[in-house]
Coordinates of N, CA, C and O in Angstrom, one line a residue:
X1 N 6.5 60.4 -24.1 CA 5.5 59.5 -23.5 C 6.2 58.3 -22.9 O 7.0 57.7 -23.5
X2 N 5.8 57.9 -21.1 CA 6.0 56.8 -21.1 C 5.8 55.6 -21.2 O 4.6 55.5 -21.2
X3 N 6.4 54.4 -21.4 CA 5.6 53.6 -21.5 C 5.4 52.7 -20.2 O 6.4 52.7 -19.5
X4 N 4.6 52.2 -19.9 CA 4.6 51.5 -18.7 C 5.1 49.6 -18.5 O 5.0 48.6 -19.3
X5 N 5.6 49.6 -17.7 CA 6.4 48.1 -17.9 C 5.7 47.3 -17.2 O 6.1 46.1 -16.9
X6 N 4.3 47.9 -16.9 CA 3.2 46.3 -15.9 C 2.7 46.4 -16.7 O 2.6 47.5 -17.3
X7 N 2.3 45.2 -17.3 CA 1.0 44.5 -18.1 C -0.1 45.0 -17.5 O -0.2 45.7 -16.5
X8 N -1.2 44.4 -18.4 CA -2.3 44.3 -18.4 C -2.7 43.1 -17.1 O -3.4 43.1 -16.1
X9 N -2.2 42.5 -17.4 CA -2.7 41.3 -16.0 C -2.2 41.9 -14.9 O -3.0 41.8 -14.0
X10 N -1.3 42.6 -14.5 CA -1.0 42.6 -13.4 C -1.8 43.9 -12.6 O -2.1 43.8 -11.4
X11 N -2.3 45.3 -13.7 CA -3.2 45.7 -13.8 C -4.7 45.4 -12.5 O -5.1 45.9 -11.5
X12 N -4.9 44.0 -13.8 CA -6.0 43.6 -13.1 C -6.0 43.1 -11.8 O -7.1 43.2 -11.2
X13 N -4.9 42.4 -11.2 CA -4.9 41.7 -10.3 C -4.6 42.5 -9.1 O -3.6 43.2 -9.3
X14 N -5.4 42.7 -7.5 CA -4.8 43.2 -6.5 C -3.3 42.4 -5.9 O -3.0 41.2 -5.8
X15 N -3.0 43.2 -5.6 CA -1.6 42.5 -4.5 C -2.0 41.4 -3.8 O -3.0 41.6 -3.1
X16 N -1.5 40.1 -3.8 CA -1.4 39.4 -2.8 C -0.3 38.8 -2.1 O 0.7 39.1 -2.7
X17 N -0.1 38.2 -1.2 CA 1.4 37.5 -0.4 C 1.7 36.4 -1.6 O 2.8 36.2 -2.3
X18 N 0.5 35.8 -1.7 CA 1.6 34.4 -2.5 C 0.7 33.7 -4.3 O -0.4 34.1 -4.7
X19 N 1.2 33.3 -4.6 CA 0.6 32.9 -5.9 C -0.2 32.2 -6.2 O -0.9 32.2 -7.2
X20 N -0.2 31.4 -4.8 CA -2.1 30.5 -4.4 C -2.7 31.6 -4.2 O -3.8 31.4 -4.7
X21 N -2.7 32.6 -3.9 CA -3.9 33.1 -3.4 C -4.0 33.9 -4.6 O -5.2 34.1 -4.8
X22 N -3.2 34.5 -5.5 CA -3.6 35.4 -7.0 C -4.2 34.2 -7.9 O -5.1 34.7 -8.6
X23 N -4.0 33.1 -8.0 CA -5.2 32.2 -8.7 C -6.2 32.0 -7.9 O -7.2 31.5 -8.5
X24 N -6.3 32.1 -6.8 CA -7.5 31.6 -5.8 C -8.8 32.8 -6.5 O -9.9 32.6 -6.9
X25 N -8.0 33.9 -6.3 CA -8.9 35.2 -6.5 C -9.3 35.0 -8.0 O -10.5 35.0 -8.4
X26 N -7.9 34.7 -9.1 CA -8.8 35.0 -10.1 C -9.6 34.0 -10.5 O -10.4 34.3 -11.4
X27 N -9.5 32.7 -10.0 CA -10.6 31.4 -10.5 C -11.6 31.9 -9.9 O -12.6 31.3 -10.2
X28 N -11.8 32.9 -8.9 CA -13.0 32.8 -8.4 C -13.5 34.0 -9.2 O -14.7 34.1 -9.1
X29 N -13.1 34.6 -9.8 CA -13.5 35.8 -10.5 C -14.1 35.5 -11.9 O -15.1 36.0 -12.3
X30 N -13.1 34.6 -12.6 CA -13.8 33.8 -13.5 C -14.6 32.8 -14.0 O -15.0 32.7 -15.2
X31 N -15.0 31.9 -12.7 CA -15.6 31.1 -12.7 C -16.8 31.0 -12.0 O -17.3 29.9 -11.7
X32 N -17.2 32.1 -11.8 CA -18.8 32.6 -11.0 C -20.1 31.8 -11.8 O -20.4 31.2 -12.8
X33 N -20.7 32.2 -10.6 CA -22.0 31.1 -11.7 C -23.1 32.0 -11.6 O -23.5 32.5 -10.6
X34 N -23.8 32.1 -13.1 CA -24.3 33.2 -13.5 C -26.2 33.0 -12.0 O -26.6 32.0 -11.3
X35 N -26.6 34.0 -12.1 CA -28.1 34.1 -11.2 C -29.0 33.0 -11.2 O -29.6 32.8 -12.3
X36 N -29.3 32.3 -10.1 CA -30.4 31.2 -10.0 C -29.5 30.3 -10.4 O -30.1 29.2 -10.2
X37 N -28.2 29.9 -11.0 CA -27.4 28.7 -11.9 C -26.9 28.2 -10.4 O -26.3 29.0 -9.6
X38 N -27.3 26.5 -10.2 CA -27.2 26.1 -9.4 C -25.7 25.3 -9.3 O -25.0 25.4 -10.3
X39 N -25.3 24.8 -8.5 CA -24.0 24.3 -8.2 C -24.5 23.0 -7.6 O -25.2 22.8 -6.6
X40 N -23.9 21.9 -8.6 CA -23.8 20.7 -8.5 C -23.1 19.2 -8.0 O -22.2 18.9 -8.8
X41 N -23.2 18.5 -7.2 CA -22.1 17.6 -6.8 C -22.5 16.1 -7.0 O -23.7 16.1 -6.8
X42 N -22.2 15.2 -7.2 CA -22.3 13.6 -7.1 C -21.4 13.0 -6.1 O -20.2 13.4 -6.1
X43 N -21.8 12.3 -5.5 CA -20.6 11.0 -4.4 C -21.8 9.6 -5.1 O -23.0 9.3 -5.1
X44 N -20.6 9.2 -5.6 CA -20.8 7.6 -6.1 C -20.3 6.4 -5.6 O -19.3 6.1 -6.4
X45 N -20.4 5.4 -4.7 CA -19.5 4.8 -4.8 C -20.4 3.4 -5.3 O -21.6 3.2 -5.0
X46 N -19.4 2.5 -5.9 CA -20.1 1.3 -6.4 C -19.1 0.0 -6.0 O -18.2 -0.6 -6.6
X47 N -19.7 -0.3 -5.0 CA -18.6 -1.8 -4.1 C -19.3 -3.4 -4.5 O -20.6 -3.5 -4.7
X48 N -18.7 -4.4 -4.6 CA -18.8 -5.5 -5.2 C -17.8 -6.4 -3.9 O -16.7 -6.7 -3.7
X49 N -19.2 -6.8 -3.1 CA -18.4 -7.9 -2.1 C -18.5 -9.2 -2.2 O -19.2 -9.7 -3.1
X50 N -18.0 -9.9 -1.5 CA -18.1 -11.3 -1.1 C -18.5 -11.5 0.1 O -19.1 -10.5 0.2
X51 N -18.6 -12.1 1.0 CA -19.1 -12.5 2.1 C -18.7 -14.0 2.6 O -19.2 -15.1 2.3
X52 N -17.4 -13.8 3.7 CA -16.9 -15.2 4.1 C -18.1 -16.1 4.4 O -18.2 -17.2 3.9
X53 N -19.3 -15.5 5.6 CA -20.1 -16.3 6.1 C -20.3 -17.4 5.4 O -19.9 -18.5 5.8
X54 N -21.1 -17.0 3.6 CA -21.6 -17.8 2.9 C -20.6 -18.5 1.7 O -20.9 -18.6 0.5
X55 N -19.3 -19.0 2.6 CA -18.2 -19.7 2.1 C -17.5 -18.9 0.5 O -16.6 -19.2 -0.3
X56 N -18.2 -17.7 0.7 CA -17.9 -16.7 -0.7 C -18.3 -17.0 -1.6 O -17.5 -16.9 -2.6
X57 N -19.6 -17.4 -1.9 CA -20.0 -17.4 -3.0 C -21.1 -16.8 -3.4 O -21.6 -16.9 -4.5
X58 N -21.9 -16.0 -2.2 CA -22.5 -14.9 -2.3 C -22.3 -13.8 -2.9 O -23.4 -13.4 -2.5
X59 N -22.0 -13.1 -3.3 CA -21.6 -11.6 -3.8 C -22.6 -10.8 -3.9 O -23.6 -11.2 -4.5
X60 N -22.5 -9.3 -3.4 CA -23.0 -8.7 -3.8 C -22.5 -7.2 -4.4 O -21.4 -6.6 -4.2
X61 N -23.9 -6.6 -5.1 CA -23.2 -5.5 -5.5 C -24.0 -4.2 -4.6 O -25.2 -4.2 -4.3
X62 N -23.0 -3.1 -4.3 CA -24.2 -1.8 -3.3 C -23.3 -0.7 -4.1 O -22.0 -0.5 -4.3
X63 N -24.7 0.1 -4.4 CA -24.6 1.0 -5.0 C -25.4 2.4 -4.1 O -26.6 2.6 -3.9
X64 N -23.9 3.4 -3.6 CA -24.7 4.1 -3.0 C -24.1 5.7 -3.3 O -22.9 6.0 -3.4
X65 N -25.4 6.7 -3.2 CA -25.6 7.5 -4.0 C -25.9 9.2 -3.3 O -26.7 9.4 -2.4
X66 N -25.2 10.2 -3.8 CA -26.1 11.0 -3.1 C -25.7 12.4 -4.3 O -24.6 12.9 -4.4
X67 N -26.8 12.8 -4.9 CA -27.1 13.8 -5.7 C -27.5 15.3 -5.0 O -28.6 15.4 -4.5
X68 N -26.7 16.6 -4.9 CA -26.5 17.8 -4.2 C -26.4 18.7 -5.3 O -25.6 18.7 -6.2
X69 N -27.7 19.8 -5.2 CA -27.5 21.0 -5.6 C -28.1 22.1 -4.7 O -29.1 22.0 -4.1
X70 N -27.3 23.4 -4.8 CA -27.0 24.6 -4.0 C -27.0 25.5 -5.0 O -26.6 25.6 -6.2
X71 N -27.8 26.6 -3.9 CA -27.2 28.4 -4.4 C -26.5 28.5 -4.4 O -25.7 27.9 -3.7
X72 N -26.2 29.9 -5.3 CA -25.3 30.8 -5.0 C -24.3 30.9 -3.5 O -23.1 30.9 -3.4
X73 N -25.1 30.8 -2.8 CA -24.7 30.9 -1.2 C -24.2 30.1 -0.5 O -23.4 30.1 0.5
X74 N -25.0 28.8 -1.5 CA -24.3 27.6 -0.3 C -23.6 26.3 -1.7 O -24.2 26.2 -2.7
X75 N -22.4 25.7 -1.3 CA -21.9 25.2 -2.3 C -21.7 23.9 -1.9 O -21.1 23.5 -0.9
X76 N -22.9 22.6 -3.2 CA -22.5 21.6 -2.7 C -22.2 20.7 -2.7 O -22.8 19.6 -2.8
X77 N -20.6 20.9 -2.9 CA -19.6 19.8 -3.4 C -18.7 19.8 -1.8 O -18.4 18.7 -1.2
X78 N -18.4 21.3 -1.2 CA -18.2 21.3 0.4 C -18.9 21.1 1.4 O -18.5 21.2 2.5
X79 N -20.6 20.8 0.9 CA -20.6 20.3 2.0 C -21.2 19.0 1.9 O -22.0 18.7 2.9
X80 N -21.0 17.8 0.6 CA -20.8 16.9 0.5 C -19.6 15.9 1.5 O -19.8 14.9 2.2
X81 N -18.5 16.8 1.3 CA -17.1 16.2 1.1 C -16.8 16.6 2.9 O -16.1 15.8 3.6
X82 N -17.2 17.8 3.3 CA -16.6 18.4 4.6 C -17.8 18.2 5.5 O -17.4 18.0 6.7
X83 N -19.0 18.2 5.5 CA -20.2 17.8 6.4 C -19.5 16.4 7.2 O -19.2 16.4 8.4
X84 N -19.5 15.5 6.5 CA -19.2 14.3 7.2 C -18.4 14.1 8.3 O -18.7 13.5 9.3
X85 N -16.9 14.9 8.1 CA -15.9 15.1 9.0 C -16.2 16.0 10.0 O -16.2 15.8 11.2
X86 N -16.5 16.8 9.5 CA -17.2 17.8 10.7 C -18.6 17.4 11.7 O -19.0 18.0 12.7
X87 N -19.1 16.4 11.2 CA -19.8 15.6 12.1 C -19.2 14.7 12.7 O -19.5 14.3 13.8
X88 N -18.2 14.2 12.1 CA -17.8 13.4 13.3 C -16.8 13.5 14.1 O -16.5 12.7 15.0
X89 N -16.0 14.6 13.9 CA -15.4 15.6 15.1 C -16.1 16.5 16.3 O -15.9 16.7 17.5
X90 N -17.1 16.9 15.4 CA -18.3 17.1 17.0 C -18.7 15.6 17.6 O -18.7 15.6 18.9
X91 N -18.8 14.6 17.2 CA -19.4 13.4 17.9 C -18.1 12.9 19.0 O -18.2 12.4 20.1
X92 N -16.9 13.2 18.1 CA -16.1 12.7 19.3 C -16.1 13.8 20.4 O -16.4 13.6 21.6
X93 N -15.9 14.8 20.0 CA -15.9 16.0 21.0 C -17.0 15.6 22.4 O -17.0 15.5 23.6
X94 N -17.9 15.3 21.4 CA -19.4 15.2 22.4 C -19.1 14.2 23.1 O -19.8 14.2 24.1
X95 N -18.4 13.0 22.9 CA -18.1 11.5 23.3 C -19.0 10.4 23.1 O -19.4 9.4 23.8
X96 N -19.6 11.0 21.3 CA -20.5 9.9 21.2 C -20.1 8.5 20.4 O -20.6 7.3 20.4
X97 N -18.5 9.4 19.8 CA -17.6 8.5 19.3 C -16.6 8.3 20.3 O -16.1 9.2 20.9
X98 N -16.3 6.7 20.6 CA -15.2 6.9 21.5 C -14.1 6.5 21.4 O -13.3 6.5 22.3
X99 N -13.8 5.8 19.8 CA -12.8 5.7 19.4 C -11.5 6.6 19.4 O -11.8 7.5 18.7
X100 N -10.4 6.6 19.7 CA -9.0 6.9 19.8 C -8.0 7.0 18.7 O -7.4 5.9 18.4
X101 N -7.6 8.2 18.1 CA -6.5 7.9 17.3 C -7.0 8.2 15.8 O -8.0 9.0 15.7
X102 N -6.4 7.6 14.8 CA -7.0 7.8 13.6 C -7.5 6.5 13.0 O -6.9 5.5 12.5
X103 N -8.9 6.9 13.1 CA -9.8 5.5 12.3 C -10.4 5.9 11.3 O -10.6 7.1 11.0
X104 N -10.7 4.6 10.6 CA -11.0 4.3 9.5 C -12.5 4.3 9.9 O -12.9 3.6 10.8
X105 N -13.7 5.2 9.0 CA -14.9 5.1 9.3 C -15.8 3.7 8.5 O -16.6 3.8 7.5
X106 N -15.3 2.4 9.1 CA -15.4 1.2 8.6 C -16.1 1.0 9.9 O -17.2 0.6 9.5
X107 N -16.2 1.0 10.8 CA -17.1 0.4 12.3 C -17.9 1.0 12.3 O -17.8 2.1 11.9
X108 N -18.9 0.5 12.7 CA -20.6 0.8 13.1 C -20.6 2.3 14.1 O -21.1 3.5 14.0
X109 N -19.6 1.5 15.2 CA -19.8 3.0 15.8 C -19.5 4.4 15.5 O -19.8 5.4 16.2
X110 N -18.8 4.4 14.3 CA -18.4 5.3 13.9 C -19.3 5.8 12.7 O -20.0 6.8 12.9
X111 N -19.2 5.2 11.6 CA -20.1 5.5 10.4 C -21.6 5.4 10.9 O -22.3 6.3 10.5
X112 N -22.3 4.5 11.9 CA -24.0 4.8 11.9 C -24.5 6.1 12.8 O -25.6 6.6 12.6
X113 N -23.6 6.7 13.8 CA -23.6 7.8 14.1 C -23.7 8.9 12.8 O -24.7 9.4 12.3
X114 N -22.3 9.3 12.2 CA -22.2 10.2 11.4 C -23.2 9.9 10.3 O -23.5 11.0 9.9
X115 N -23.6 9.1 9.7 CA -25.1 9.0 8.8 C -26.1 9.5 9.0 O -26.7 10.2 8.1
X116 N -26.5 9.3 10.3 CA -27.8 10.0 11.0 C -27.2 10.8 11.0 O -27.3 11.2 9.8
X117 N -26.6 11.7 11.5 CA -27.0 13.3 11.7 C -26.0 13.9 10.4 O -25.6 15.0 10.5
X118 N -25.7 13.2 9.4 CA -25.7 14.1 8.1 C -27.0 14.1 7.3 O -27.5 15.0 6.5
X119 N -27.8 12.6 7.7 CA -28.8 13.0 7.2 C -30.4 14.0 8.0 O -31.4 14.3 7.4
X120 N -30.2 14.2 8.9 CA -30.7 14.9 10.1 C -30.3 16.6 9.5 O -31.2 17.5 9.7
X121 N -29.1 16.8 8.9 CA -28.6 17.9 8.2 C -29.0 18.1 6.6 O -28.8 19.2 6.1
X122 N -29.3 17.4 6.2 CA -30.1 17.3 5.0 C -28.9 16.6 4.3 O -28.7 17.3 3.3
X123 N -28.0 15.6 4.3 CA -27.2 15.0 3.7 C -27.4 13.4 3.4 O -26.4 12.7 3.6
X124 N -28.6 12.8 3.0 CA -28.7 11.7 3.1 C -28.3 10.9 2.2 O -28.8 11.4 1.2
X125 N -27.8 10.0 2.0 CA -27.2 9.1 0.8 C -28.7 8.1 0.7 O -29.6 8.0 1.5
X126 N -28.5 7.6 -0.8 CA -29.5 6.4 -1.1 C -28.2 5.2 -1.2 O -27.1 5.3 -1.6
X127 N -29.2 3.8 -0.4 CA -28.0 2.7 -0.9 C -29.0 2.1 -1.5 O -30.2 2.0 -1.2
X128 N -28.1 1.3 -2.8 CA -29.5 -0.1 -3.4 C -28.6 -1.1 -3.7 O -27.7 -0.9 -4.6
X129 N -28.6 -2.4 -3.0 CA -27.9 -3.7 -2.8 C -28.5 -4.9 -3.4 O -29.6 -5.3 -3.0
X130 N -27.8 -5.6 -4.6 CA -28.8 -6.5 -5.2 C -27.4 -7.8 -4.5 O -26.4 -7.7 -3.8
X131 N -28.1 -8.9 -5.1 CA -27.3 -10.1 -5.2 C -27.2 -10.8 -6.2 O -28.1 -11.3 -6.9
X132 N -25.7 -10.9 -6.2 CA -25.2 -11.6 -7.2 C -24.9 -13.4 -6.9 O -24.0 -13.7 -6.2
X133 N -25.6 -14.3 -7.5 CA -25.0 -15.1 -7.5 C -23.8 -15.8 -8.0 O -23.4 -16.9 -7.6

């Protein structure tokens, strides 16, 4: 009798080119999410400013928020994280953005565009801004 010199894992696993892609397959194999079990994401961010205007002694705190769950089908931590950029690569495409180069989505024209139409896409963030004295 002989004996065979592949394992059991290797067995299970089809051929692939490279070793990302034999964990790609098997995380996805093991980590499935059982019928109706929904797929969950949070974006938190919690900022604490100052404000030169009011000689800096204003501060405040903004807390903004956006809670995503998906089927089976649709996963939503990608399109938390990837909706935004891909909105605003169509907006420059379109030339609604007309900034040049690599920016930082810190200017108006940039971030109040892509807001609206992630939330137009069903991606809307909540903000809630108190003040601190």
């Amino acid at each position: 009798r002989q004996v065979s010199t592949q394992s059991t894992w290797d067995n299970k696993m089809e051929k692939t080119k490279t070793q990302l892609q034999s964990t790609a397959r098997l995380l996805a194999q093991r980590f499935k999410y059982a019928p109706r079990e929904p797929d969950c994401a949070m974006v938190v961010q919690d900022l604490l400013c100052s404000y030169p205007q009011s000689g800096g002694s204003t501060r405040r705190t903004r807390l903004t928020s956006r809670l995503r769950t998906a089927s089976d089908s649709n996963h939503s931590a990608s399109s938390l994280m990837s909706l935004p950029v891909a909105v605003a690569a169509q907006l420059a495409l379109q030339g609604e953005i007309t900034s040049r180069g690599l920016c930082r989505p810190t200017v108006a024209g940039i971030y109040e565009p892509v807001l609206k139409e992630c939330a137009n896409n069903g991606v809307a963030f909540n903000t809630e801004e108190t003040t601190i004295c």
